[in-house]
Coordinates of C-alpha atoms in Angstrom, one line a residue:
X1 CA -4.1 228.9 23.3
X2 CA -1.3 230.2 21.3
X3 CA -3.3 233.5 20.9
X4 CA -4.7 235.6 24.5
X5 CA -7.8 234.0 26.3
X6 CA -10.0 236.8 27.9
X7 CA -10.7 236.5 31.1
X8 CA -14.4 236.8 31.5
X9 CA -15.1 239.2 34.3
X10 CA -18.3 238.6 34.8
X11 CA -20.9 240.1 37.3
X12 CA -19.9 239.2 40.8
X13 CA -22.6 236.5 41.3
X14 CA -20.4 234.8 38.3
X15 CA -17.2 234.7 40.3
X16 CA -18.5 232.8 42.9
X17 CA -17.0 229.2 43.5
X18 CA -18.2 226.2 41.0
X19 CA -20.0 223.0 42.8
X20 CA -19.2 219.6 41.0
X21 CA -20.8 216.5 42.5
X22 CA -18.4 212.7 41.9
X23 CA -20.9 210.1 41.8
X24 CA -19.0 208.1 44.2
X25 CA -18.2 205.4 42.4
X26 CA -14.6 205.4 43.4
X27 CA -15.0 206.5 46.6
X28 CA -18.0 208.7 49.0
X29 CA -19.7 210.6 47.4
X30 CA -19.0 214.6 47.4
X31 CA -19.4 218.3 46.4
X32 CA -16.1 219.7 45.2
X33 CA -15.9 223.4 44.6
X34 CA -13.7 225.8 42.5
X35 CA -13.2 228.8 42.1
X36 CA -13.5 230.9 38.9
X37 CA -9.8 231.4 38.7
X38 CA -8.8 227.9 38.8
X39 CA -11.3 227.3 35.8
X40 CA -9.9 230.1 33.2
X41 CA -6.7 228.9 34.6
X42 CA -7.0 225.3 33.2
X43 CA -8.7 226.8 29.8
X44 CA -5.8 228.8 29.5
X45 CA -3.4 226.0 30.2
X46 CA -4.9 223.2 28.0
X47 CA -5.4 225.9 25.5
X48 CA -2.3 226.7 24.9
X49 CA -0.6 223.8 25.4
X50 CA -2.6 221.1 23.4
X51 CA -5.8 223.2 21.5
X52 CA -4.5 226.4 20.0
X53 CA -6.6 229.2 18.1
X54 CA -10.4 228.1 18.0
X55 CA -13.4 229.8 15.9
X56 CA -16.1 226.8 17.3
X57 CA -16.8 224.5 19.5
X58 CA -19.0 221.2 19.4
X59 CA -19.4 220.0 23.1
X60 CA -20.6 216.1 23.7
X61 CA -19.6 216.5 27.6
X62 CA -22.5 218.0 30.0
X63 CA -21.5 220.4 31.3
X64 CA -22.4 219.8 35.2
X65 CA -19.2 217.1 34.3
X66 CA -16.2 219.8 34.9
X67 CA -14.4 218.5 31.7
X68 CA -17.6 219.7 29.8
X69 CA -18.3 222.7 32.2
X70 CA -14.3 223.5 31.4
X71 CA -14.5 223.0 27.7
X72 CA -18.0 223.1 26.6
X73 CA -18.6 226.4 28.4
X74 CA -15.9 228.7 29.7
X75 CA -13.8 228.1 26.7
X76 CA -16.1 229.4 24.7
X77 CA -17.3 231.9 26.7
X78 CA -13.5 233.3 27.2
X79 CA -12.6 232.9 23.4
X80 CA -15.9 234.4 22.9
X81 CA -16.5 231.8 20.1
X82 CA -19.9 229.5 19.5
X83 CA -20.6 226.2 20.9
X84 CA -23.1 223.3 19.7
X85 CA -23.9 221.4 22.9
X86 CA -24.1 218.3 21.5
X87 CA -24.5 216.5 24.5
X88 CA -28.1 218.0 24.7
X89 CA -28.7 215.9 21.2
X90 CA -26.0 213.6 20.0
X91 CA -27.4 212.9 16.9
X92 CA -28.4 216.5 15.6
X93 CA -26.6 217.8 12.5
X94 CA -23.0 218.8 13.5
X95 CA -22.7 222.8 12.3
X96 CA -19.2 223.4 11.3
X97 CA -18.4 226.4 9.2
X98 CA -16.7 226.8 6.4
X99 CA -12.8 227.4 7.2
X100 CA -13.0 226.8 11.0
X101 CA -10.4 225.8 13.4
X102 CA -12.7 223.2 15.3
X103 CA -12.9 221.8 18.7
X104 CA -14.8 218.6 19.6
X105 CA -15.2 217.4 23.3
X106 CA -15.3 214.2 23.4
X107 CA -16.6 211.1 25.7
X108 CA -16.1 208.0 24.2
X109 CA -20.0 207.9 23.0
X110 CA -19.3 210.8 20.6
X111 CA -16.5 208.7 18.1
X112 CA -18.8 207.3 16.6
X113 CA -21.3 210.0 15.7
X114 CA -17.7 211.5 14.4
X115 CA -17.2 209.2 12.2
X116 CA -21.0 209.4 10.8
X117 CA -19.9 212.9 10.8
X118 CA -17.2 212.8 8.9
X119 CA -18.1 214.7 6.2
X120 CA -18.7 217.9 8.1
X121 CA -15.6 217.8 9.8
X122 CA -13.8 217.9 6.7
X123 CA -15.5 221.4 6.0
X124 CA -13.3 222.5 9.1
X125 CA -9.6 224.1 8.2
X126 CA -8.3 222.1 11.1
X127 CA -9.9 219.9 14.0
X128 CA -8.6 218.9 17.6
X129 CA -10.7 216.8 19.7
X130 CA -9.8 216.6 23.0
X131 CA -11.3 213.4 25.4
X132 CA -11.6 212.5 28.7
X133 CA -13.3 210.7 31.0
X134 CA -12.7 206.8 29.8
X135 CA -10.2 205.3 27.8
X136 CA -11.4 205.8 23.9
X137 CA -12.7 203.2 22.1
X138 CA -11.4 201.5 19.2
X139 CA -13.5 204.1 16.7
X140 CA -11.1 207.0 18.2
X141 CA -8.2 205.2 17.2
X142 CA -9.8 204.5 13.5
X143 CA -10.9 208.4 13.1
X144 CA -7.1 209.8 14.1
X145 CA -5.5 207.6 11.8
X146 CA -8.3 207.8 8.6
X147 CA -8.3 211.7 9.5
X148 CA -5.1 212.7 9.6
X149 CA -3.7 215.1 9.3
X150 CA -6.8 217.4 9.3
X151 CA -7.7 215.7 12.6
X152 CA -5.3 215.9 15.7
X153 CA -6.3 214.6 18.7
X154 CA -5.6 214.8 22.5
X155 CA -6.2 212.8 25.7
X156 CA -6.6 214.6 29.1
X157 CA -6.3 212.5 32.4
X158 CA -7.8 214.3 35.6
X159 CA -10.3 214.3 38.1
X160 CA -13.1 216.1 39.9
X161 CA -10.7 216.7 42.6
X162 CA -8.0 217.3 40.7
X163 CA -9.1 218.9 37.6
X164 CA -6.2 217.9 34.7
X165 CA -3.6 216.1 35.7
X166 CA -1.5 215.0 32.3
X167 CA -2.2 214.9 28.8
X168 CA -1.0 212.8 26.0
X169 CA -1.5 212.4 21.9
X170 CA -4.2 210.1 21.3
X171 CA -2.6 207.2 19.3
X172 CA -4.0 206.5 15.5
X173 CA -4.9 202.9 15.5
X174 CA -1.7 200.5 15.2
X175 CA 0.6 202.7 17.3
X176 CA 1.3 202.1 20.7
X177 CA 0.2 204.9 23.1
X178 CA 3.0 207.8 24.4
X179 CA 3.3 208.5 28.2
X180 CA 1.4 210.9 30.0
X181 CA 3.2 214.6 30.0
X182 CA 2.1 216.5 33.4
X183 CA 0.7 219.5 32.8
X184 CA 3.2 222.0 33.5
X185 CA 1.2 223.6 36.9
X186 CA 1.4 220.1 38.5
X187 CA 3.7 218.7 40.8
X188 CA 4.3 215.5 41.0
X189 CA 5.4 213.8 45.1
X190 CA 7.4 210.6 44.4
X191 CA 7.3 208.3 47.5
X192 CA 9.5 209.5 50.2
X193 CA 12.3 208.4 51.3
X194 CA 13.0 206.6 48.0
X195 CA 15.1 207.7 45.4
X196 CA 13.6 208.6 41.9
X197 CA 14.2 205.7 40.0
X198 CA 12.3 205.4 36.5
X199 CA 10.8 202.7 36.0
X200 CA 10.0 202.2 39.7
X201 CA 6.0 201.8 40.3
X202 CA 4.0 204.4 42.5
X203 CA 1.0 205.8 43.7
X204 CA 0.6 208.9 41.7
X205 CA 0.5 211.7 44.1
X206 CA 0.5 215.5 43.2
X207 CA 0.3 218.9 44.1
X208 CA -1.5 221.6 42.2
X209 CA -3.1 225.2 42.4
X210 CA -6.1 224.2 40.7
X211 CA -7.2 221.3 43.5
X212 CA -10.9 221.9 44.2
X213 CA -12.3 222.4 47.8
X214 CA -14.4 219.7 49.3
X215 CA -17.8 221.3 50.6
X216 CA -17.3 220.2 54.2
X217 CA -13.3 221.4 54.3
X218 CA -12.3 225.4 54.6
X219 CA -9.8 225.2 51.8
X220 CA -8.6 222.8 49.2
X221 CA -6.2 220.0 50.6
X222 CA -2.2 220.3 50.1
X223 CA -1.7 217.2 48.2
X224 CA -3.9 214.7 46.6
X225 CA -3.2 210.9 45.9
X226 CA -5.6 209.7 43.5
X227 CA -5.5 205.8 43.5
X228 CA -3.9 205.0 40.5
X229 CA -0.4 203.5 40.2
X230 CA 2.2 204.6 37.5
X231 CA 5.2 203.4 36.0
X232 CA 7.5 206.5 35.8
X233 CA 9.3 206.9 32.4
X234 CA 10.7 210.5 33.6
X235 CA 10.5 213.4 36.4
X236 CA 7.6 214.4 34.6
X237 CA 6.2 211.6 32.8
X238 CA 4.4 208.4 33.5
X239 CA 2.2 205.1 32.3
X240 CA -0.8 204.5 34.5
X241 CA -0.6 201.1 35.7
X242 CA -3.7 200.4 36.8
X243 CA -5.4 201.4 40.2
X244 CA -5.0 200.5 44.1
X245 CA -8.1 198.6 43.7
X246 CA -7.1 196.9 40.3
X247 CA -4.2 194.8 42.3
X248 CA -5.7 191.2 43.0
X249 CA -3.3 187.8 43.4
X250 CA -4.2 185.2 41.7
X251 CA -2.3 182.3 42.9
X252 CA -0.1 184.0 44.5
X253 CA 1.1 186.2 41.6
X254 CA 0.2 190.3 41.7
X255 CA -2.1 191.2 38.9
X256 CA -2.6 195.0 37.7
X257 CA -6.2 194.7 36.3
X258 CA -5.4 198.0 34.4
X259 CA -2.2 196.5 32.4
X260 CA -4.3 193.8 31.0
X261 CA -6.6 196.2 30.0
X262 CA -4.3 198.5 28.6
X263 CA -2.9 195.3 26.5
X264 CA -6.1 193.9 25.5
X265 CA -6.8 197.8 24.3
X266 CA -3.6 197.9 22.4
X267 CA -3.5 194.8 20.6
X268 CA -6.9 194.3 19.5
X269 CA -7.9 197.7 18.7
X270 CA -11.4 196.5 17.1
X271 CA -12.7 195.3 20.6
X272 CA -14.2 196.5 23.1
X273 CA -12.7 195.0 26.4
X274 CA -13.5 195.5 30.5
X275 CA -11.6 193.2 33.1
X276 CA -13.1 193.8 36.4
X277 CA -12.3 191.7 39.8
X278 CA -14.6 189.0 40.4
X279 CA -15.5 186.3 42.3
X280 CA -12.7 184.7 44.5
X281 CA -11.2 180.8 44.4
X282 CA -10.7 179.0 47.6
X283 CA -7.7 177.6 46.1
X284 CA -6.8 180.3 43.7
X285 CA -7.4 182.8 45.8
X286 CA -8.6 186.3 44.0
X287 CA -10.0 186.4 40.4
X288 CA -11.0 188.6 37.6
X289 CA -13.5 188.3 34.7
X290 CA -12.9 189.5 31.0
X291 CA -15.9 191.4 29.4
X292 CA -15.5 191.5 25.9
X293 CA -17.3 192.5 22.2
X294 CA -15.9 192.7 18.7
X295 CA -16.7 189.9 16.7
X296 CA -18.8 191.7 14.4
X297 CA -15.1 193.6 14.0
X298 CA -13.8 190.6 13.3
X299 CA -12.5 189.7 16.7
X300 CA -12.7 186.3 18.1
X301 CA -12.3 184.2 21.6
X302 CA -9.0 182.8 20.3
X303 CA -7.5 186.5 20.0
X304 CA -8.6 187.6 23.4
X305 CA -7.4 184.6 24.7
X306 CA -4.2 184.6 23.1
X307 CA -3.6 188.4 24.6
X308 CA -4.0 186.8 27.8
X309 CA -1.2 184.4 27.4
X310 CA 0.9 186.6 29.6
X311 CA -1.2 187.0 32.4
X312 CA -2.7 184.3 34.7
X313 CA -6.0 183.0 33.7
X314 CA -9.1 184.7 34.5
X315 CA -12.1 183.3 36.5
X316 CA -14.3 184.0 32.9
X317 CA -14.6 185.6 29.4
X318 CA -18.0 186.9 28.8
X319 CA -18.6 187.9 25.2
X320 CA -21.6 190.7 24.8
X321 CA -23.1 192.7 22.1
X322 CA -22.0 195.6 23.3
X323 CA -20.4 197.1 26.8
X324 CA -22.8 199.1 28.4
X325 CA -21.9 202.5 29.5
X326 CA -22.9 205.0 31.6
X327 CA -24.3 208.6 30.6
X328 CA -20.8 209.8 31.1
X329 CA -19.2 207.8 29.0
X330 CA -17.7 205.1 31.3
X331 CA -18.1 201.2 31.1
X332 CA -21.5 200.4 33.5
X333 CA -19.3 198.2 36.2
X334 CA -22.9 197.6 37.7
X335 CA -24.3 196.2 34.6
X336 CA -21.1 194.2 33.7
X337 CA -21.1 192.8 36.9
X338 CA -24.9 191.7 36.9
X339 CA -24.0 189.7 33.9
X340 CA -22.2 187.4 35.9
X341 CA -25.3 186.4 37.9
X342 CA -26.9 183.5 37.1
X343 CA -30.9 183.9 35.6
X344 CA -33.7 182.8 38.2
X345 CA -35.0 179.1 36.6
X346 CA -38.4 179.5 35.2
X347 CA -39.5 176.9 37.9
X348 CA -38.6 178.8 41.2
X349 CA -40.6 181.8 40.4
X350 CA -43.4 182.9 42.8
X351 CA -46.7 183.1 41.8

């Protein structure tokens, strides 16, 4: 923050190391543990670098998360200001006083209670939200550009293991999104033996004090690689370009699930749009499946389509209502994925 963050001593029982669970979704599932340090550490990084003097916070993140335990409870607690948990009851009254610099933690559930919300905001002297955890959905976009310039807002890409990584400017719908900036404790390994060419497409690999401790492992590793593959625009700069496990071939041609996303994201802002791998062509070879919702936005199966153009086709486009989403925020790949199976016939029930 561009003013001191106090350290909160703490009774030593408080200083003892921080458990977060991952869900193991990406990977086994684990206990990751930090100590108190690293925690103000990152407060007073992001702080300073993206936040800036706060007088209140309004927290939509749980807290056993560690982007809601980071910024939805030690912030507060070291900037000794007051936080509504919001997570605890999305839909409660937001209190925002008078004249306050504001700080909203978001997931993408809480951009649209924001927008409900509006009106409260705008009691605020300034607002930043800051959101992790899932891309933001088209009503982030909308609120930055309809709230500006009261309104700035910031993404933050990290990891339980990790903690954050990079940060960018959330883009006001119609602009294109910036690179991710790493944050300036991080270190970033380019692949060795190679020379650092930008533009050149890598496994985003990285070095930081503030890597947690698996439970099982007496210290926190030296390096972490953390399955994503970026597009490097400088020595400390990068687009994500999708994930290890988002590179299928589809006829023979590579295909970064992630970039179609990313497009799909970026030129039809009023949708809502997944693309998962899915089932496989003998002759084809790998596939992937389109989830999509907007037409009530007034987006139709001709635009997703057209957005497509570029890419090789997909094995499906499955329109929904809505994309369901986990607590956390993130699109339900379980429930996506069950839409594709066919319903039992009537006739082949048991009785």
């Amino acid at each position: 923050m561009s003013t001191p963050v106090a350290r909160a001593a703490g009774p030593p029982a408080a200083r003892q190391e921080v458990a977060f669970d991952t869900s193991g979704s990406t990977g086994a599932a684990c206990r990751w543990l930090r100590q108190p340090w690293q925690l103000e550490r990152e407060v007073e990084l992001v702080g300073r670098h993206l936040i800036g003097p706060v007088d209140h916070v309004i927290n939509y993140a749980p807290p056993r998360h560690l982007f809601g335990a980071l910024f939805g409870r030690w912030l507060p607690r070291m900037a000794r200001v007051p936080v509504q948990q919001a997570w605890a009851d999305p839909f409660a009254p937001l209190t925002v006083p008078a004249g306050a610099r504001l700080l909203v933690v978001c997931l993408p559930m809480a951009w649209n209670l924001l927008h409900r919300n509006r009106p409260a905001l705008e009691r605020a002297r300034s607002v930043v939200a800051l959101h992790s955890s899932a891309a933001p959905p088209p009503a982030a976009h909308r609120l930055v550009h309809r709230a500006g310039p009261l309104l700035r807002a910031h993404e933050l890409l990290g990891s339980t293991e990790t903690g954050g990584i990079a940060h960018r400017p959330l883009a006001p719908e119609g602009a294109g999104a910036a690179p991710w900036r790493v944050l300036p404790d991080v270190t970033l390994l380019r692949d060795s033996g190679t020379r650092a060419e930008h533009g050149r497409i890598e496994r985003l690999t990285l070095r930081s004090p503030r890597l947690a401790r698996p439970e099982r492992a007496a210290r926190p590793p030296f390096r972490w690689s953390t399955g994503d593959l970026v597009e490097f625009t400088s020595d400390r700069s990068f687009q994500l370009v999708g994930r290890d496990s988002s590179l299928i071939k589809v006829n023979g041609v590579k295909v970064h699930l992630e970039r179609i996303d990313e497009r799909l994201r970026a030129r039809l802002p009023r949708a809502e749009c997944v693309v998962l791998p899915g089932p496989g062509d003998p002759l084809a070879g790998e596939g992937y499946v389109v989830f999509w919702s907007g037409r009530r936005r007034g987006v139709d199966l001709a635009a997703v389509r057209a957005v497509l153009r570029d890419f090789p086709n997909p094995t499906r486009i499955m329109e929904l209502a809505a994309i369901p989403r986990t607590a956390g925020g993130k699109p339900d790949t379980a429930a996506l994925l069950a839409e594709l199976r066919p319903a039992p016939h009537p006739l082949s029930k048991r009785p």
